[in-house]
Coordinates of C-alpha atoms and ligand atoms in Angstrom, one line a residue:
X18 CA 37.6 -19.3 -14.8
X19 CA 36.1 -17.8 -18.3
X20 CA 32.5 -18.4 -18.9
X21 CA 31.9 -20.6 -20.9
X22 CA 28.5 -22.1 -22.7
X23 CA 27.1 -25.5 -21.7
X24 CA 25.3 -27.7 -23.7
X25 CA 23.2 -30.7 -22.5
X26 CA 23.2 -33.8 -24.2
X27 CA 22.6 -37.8 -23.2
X28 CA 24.9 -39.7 -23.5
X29 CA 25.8 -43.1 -22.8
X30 CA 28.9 -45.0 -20.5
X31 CA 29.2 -48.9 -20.9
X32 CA 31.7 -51.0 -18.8
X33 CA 32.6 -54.5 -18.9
X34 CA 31.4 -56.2 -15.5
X35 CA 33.2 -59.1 -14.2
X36 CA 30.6 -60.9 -12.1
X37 CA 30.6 -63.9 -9.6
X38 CA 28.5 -67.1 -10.9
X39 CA 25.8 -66.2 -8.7
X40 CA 25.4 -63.0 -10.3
X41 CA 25.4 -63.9 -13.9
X42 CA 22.3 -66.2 -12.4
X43 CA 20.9 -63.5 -11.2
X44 CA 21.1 -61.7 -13.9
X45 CA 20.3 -63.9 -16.6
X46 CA 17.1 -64.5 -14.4
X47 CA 15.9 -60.9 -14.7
X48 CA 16.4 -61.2 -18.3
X49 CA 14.4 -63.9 -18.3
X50 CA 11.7 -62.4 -16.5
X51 CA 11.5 -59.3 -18.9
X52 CA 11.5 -62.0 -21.9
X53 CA 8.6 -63.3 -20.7
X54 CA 6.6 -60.4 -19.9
X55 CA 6.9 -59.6 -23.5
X56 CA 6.0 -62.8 -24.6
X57 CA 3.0 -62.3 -22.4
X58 CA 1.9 -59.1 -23.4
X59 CA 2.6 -59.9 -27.0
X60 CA 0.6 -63.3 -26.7
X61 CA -2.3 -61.3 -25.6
X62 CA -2.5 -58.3 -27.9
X63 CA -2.1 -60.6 -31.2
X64 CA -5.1 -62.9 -29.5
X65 CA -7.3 -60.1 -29.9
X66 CA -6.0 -58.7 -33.4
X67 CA -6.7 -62.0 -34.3
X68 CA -9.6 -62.7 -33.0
X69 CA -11.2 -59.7 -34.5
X70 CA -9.5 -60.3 -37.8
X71 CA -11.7 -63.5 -37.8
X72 CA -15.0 -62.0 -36.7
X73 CA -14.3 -59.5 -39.7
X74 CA -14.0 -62.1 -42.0
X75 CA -17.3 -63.5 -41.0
X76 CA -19.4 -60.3 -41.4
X77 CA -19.9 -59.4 -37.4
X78 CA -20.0 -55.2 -37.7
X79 CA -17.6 -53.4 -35.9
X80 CA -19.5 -52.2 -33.2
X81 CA -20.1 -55.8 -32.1
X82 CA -16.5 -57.2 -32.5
X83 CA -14.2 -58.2 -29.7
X84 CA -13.1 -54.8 -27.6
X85 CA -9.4 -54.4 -29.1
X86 CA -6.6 -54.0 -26.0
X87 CA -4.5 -50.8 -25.7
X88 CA -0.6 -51.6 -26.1
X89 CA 1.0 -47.8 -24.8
X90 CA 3.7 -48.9 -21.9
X91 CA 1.1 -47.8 -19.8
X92 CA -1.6 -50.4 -20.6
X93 CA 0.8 -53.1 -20.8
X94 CA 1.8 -52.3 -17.4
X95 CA -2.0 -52.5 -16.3
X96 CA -3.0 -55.7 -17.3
X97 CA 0.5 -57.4 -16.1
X98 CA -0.4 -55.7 -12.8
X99 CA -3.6 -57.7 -13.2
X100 CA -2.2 -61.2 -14.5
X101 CA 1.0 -61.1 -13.0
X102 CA -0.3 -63.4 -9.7
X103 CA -1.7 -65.7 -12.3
X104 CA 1.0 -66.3 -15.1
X105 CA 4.1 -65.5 -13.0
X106 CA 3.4 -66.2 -9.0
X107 CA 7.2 -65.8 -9.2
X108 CA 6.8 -62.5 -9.6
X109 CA 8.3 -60.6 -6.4
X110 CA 11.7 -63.0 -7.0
X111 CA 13.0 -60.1 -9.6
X112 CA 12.5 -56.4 -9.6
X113 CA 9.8 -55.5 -11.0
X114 CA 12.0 -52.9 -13.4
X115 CA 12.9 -56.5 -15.3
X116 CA 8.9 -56.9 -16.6
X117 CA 9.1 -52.9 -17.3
X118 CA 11.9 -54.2 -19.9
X119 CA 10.0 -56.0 -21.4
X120 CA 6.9 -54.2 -21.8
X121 CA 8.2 -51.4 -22.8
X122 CA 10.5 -53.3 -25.5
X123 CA 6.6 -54.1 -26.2
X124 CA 5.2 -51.3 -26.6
X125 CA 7.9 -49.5 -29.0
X126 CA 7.9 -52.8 -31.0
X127 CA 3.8 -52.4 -31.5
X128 CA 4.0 -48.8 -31.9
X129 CA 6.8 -48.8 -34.6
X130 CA 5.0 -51.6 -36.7
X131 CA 0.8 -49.8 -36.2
X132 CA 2.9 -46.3 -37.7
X133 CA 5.2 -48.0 -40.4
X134 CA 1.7 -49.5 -41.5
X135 CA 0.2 -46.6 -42.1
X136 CA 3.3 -44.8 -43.0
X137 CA 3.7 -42.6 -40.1
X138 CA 6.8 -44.3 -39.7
X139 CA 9.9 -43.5 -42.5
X140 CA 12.1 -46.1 -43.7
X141 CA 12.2 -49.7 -44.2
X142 CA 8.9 -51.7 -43.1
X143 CA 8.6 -52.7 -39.6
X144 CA 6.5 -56.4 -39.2
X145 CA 4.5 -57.2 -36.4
X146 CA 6.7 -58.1 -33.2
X147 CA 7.9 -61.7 -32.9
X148 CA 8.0 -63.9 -29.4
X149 CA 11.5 -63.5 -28.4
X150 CA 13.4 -67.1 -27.7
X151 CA 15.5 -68.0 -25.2
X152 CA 18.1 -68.9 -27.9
X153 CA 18.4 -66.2 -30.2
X154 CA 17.1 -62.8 -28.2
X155 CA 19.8 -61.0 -26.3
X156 CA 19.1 -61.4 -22.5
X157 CA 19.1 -57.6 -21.5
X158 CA 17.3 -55.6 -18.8
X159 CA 17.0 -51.6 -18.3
X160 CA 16.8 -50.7 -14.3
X161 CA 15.3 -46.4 -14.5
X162 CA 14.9 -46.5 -11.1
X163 CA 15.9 -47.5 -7.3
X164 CA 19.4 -47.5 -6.2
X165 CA 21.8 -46.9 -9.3
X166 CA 25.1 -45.6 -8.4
X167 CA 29.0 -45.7 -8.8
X168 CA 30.7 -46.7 -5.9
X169 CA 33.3 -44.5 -4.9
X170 CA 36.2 -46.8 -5.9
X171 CA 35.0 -46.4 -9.2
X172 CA 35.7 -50.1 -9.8
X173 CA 32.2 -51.4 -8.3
X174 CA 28.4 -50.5 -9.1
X175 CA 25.3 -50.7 -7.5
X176 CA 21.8 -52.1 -9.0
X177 CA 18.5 -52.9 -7.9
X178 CA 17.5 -55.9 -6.6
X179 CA 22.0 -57.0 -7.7
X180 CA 23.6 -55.1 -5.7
X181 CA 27.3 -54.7 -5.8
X182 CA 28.6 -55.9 -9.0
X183 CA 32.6 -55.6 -9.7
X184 CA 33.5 -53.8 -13.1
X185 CA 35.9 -55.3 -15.4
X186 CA 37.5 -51.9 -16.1
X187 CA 37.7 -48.7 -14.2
X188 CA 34.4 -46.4 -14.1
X189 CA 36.7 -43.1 -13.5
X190 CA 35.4 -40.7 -17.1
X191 CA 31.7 -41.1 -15.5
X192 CA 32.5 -40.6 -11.8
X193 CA 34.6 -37.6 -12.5
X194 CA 31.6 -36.3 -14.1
X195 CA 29.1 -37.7 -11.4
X196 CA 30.9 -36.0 -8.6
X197 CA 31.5 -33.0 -10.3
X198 CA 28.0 -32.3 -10.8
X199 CA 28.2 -32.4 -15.0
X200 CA 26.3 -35.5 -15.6
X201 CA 23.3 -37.5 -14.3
X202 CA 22.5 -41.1 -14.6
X203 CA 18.9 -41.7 -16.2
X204 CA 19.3 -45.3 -16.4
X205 CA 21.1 -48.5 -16.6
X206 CA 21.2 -51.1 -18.9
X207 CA 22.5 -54.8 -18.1
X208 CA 23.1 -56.9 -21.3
X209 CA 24.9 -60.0 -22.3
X210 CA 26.9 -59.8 -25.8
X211 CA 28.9 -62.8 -26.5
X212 CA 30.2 -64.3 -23.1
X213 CA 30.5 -61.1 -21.2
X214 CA 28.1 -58.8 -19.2
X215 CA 28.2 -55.4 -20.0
X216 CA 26.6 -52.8 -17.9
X217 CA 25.6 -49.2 -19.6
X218 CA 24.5 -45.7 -18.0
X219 CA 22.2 -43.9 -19.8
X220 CA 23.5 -40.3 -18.7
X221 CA 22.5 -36.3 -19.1
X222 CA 26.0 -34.7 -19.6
X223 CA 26.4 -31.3 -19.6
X224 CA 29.4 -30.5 -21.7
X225 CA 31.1 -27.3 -22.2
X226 CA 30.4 -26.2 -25.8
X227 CA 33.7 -26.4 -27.8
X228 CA 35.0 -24.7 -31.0
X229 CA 36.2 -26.8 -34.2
X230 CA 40.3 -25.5 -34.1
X231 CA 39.9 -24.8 -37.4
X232 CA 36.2 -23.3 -37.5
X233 CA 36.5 -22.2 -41.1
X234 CA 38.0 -25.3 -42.7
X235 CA 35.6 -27.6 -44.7
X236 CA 36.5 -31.3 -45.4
X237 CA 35.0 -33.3 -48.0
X238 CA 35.0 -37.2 -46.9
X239 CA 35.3 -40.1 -48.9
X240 CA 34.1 -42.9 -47.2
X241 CA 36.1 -45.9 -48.7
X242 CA 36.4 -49.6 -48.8
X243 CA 39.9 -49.7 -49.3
X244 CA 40.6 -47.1 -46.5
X245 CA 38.6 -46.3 -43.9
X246 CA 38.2 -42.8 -45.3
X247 CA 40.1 -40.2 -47.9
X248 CA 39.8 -37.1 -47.0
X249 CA 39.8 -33.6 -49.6
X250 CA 43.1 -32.6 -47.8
X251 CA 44.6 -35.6 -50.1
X252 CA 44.9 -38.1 -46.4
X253 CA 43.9 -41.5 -46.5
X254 CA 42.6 -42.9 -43.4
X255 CA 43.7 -46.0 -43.6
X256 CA 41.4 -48.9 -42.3
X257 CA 42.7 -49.8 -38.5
X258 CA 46.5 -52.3 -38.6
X259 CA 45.3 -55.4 -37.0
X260 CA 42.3 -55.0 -38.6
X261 CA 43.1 -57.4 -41.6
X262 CA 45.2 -59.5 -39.4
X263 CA 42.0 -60.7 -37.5
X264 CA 39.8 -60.9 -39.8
X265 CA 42.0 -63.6 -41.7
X266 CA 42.1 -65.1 -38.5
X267 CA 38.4 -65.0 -38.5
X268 CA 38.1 -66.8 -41.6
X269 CA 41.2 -69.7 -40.4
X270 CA 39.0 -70.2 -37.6
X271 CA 35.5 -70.4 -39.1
X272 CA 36.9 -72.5 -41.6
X273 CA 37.9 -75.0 -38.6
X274 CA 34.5 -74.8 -36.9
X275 CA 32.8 -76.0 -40.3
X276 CA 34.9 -79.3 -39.7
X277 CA 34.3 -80.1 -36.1
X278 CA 30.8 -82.3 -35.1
X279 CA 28.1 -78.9 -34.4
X280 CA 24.9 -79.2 -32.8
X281 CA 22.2 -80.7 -34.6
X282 CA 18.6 -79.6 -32.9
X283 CA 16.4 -82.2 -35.5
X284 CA 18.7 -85.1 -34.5
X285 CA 19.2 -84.0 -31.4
X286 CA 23.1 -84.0 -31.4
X287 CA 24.7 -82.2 -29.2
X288 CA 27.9 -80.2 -30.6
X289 CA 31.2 -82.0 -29.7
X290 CA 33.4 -80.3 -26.9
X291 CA 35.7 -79.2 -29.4
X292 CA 33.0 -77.4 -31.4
X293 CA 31.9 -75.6 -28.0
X294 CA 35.7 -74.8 -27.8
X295 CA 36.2 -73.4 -31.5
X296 CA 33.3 -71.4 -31.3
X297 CA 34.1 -69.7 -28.2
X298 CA 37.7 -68.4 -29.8
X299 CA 35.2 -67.8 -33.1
X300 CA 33.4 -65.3 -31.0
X301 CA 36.0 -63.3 -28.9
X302 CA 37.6 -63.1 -32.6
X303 CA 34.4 -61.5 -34.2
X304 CA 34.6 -59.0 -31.0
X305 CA 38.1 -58.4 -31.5
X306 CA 36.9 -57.2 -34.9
X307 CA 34.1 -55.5 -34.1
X308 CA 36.2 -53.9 -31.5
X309 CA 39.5 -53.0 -33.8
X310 CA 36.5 -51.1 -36.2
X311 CA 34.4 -49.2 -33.9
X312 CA 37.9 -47.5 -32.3
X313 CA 38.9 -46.5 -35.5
X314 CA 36.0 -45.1 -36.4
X315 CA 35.6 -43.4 -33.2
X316 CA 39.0 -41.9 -33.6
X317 CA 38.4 -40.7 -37.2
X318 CA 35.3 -39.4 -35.8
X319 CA 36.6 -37.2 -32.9
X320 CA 39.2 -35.8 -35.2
X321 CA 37.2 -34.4 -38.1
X322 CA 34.5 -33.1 -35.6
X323 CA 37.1 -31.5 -33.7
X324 CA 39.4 -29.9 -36.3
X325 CA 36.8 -28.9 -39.0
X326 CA 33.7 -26.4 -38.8
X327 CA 32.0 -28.4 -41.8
X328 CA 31.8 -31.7 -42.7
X329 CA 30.6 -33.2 -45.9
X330 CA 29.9 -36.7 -46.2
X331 CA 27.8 -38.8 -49.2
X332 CA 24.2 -39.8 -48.2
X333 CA 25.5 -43.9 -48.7
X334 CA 22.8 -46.6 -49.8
X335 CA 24.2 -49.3 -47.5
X336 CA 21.4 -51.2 -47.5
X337 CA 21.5 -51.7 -51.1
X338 CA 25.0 -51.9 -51.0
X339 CA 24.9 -54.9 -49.0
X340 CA 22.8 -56.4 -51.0
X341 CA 25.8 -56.8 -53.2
X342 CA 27.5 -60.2 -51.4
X343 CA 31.4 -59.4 -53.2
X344 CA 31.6 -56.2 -51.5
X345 CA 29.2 -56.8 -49.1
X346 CA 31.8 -57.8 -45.8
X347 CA 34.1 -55.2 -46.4
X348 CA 31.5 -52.7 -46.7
X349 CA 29.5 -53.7 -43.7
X350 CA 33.0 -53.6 -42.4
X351 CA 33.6 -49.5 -42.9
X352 CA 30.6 -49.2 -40.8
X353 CA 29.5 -46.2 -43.1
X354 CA 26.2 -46.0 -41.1
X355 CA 28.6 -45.7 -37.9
X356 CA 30.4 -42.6 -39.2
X357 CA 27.5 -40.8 -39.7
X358 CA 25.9 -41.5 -36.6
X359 CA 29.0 -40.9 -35.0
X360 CA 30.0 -37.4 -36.5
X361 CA 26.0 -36.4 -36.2
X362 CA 26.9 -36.1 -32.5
X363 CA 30.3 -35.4 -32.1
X364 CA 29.6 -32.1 -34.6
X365 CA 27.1 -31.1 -32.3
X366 CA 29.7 -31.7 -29.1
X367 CA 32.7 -29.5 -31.2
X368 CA 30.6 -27.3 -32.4
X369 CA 31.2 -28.1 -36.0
X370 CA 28.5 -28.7 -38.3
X371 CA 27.8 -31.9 -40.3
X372 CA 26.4 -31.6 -44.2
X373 CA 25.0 -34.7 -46.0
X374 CA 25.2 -34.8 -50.1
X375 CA 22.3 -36.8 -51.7
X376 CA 22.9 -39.8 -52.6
X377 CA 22.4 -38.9 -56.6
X378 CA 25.3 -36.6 -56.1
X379 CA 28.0 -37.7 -58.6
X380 CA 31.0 -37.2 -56.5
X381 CA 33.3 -39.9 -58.1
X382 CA 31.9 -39.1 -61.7
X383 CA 32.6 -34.9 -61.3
X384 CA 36.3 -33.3 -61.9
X385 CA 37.3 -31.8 -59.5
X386 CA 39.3 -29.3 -61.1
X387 CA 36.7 -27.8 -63.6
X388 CA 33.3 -29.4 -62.5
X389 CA 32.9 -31.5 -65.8
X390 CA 30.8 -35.0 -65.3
X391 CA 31.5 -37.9 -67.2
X392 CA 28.5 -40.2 -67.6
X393 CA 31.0 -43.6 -66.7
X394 CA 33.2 -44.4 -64.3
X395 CA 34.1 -47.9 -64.0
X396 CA 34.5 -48.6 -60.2
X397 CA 37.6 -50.7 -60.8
X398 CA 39.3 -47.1 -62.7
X399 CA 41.5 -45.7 -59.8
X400 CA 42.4 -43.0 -61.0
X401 CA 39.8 -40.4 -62.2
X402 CA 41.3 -38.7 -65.3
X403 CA 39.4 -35.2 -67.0
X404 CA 39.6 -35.0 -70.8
X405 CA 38.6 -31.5 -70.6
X406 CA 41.0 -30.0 -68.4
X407 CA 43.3 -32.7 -68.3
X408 CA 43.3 -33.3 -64.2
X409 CA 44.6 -37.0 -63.1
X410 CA 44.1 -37.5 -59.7
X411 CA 43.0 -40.3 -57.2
X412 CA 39.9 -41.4 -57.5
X413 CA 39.0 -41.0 -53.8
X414 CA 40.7 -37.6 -53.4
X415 CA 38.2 -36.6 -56.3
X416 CA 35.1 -37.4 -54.7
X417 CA 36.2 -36.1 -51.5
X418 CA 37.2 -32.7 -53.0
X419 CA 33.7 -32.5 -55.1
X420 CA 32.3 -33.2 -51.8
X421 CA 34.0 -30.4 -49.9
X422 CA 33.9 -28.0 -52.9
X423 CA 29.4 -28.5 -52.7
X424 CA 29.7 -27.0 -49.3
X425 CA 31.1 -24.2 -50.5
X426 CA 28.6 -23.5 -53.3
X427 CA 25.1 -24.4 -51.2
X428 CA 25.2 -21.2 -49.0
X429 CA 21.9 -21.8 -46.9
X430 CA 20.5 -25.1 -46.7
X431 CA 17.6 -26.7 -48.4
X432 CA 15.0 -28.6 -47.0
X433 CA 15.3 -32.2 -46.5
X434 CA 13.9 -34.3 -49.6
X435 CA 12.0 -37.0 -48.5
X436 CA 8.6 -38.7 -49.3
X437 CA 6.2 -40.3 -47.8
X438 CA 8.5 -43.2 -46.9
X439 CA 11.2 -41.5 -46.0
X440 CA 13.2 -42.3 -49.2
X441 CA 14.7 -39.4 -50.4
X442 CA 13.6 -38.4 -53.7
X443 CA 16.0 -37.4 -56.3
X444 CA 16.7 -34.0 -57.1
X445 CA 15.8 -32.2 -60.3
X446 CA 18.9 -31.5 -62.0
X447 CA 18.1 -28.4 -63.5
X448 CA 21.2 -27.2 -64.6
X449 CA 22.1 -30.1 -66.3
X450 CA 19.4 -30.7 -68.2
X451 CA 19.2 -27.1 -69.1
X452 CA 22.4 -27.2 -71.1
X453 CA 21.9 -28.8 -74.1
X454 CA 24.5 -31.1 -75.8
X455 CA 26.1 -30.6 -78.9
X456 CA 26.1 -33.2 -81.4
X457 CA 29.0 -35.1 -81.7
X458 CA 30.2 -34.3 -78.0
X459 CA 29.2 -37.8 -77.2
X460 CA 29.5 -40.9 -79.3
X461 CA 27.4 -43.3 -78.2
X462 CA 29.3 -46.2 -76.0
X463 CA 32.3 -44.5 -75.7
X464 CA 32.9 -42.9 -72.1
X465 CA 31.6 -38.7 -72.6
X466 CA 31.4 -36.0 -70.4
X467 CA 29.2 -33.7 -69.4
X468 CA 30.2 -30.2 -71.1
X469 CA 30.9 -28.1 -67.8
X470 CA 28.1 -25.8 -66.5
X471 CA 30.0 -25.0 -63.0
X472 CA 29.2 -26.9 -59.9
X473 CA 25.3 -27.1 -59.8
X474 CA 23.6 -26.2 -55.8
X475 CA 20.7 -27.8 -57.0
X476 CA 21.6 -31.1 -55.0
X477 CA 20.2 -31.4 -51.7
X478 CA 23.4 -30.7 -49.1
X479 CA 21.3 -31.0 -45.7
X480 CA 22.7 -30.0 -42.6
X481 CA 22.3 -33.4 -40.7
X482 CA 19.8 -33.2 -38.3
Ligands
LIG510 ZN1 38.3 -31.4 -65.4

């Protein structure tokens, strides 16, 4: 056997469980215990910001005010250990890994909003944790200890406090890996999404390090809302076949639910049997979906990480672009946050390496062929045509090849832009705004270009991290 280098990474396995009606009790139970263990914990810590905020409010100094409550896992854990024979005499009915769920869920929620306040935290603000309802939470709990195993039929597991619980599909990629050594579970997640439990092994994998087949190939990728993807090799990736198919299924049925007599809490109606009905077949549809999309992507994914040592995708503002409600479906649909997750750790599996354009990066507006911008391009104009040099090509394929082309230019990498928030801040253009225009180039409100200074590096092209 060569030698070959290892690399350690976590990784997760999730199987569909199919589970007896004593078991999904059971289960639901436990999530129901780590529901309200948050709901305690959270209860108590917002009594005493509260309280304090009051006693500010009426002058008291802050020596004198009410002693404020630690919320690290640890001091959660504490003072449940404290009330638990008081609030939940139950207690000892469910493992006590099911309140762990929940205080930890606790603590990260608490954590994430005290450091987004005082922008430690990047990104979008973080409010203060709500109580979790029975209705809308998803009922979930995380087992990181006891007995947590794979049965050597590979078509059973083993849980704390559960026990035996069948699997709806075979568990054979993790046991290879458990019983050859290469991976190790950390912990286990149980979670209900939709109708079905789903049961997910948080593992370390040690994988043997891999090389792109083609290590010096960049690709450029456009990601699209008409395909999936186009890359700079000219491909479209189109978006997966029964993809359409079921989402026009998706709207026949909605469509259908909107009719029948849905459950009304104000009046207290309960929905009509053939409600219940529709909206079961509404939400195996919206998996099916959900489904069809995430093993595209995970295909496109896996095949760009593993064929090509670089690449380059566009920095996409999908939260802004969902904002817009015409696109905004078929947007959400391409999953562009997805693909970039996605290739971040496949490129690090393969051994290729992952670049990220700013988002200020004019990849549809640049030719291609001689670098020259224009300052308009209509997003219905398919076709991206160069006066200058004359190029016609498709739209997509354009972008994709700017994008593929920057690579090439940006030899080392600059640092990441960002600011306090985490926004990223747009680069200078230097080079543009050093060349200076000649009069007449432009009219105004006709479409212009750019005259060509050669692809600037001054766009930030960060490796992703
Ligand atoms: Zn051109």
């Amino acid at each position: 056997m060569g030698h070959r280098e290892r690399l350690s990474v976590v990784q997760a396995y999730r199987f569909a469980l199919d589970l007896s009606p004593a078991q999904q009790r059971a289960l639901a139970a436990h999530a129901g215990a780590a529901r309200m263990a948050y709901n305690w914990g959270l209860e108590r810590v917002k009594a005493v910001l509260d309280q304090r905020a009051a006693e500010r409010s009426y002058g008291v100094c802050e020596e004198e005010l009410t002693p404020a409550i630690g919320w690290s896992l640890p001091a959660l854990r504490r003072s449940w250990n404290a009330a638990k024979d008081e609030v939940a005499p139950w207690w000892r009915d469910y493992s006590k890994e099911a309140y762990n769920t929940g205080l930890d869920a606790l603590a990260r929620a608490l954590t994430n909003w005290a450091a987004s306040r005082s922008g430690k935290r990047c990104g979008r603000r973080v409010g203060f944790p709500r109580f979790k309802s029975r209705r809308r939470s998803t009922p979930s709990v995380r087992f990181t200890t006891g007995a947590i195993r794979v049965e050597p039929d590979r078509q059973h597991v083993v849980l704390p406090r559960l026990g035996r619980l069948k699997l709806h599909e075979s568990a054979r990629k993790l046991a290879r890996r458990l019983e050859a050594g290469t991976a190790r579970i950390l912990s286990a997640t149980v979670r209900r999404d939709g109708h079905r439990w789903y049961v997910s092994f948080t593992c370390e994998v040690e994988r043997a390090q891999r090389t792109p087949a083609r290590p010096c190939a960049t690709v450029g990728v456009d990601l699209g809302v008409r395909h999936l993807a186009v890359l700079s090799t000219g491909e479209p990736v189109p978006n997966p076949r029964q993809l359409e198919a079921a989402l026009r299924k998706l709207r026949r049925i909605s469509r259908g639910l909107s009719r029948k007599v849905a459950p009304d809490r104000r009046t207290r109606r309960d929905a009509s049997k053939r409600w219940e009905r529709v909206r079961g077949q509404l939400s195996r549809v919206h998996l099916r979906v959900a489904n069809l999309r995430c093993d595209g992507l995970h295909k496109l994914t896996t095949r760009l990480a593993a064929t090509y040592g670089t690449i380059v995708i566009e920095d996409l503002n999908v939260a802004g672009m969902l904002r817009n409600r015409r696109l905004a479906r078929r947007i959400a649909d391409a999953g562009f946050a997805e693909i970039r997750r996605h290739l971040a750790y496949k490129t690090q599996w393969y051994g290729s390496r992952l670049m990220v354009a700013d988002r200020w990066y004019p990849s549809s507006k640049t030719c291609s062929g001689c670098g020259a911008v224009r300052t308009k391009l209509a997003l219905s104009e398919r076709t991206f045509t160069c006066t200058p040099c004359g190029l016609v090509l498709d739209r997509d394929v354009n972008a994709a090849r700017n994008l593929a082309a920057l690579a090439a230019t940006v030899a080392g990498s600059g640092p990441e832009t960002l600011n306090g928030r985490g926004a990223d801040r747009k680069t200078p253009l230097a080079g543009l705004v050093a060349v200076k225009r000649l009069p007449g180039t432009a009219t105004a409100g006709k479409t212009g270009t750019v005259p060509p200074q050669g692809r600037t590096s001054d766009h930030a092209l960060t490796p992703a991290s």
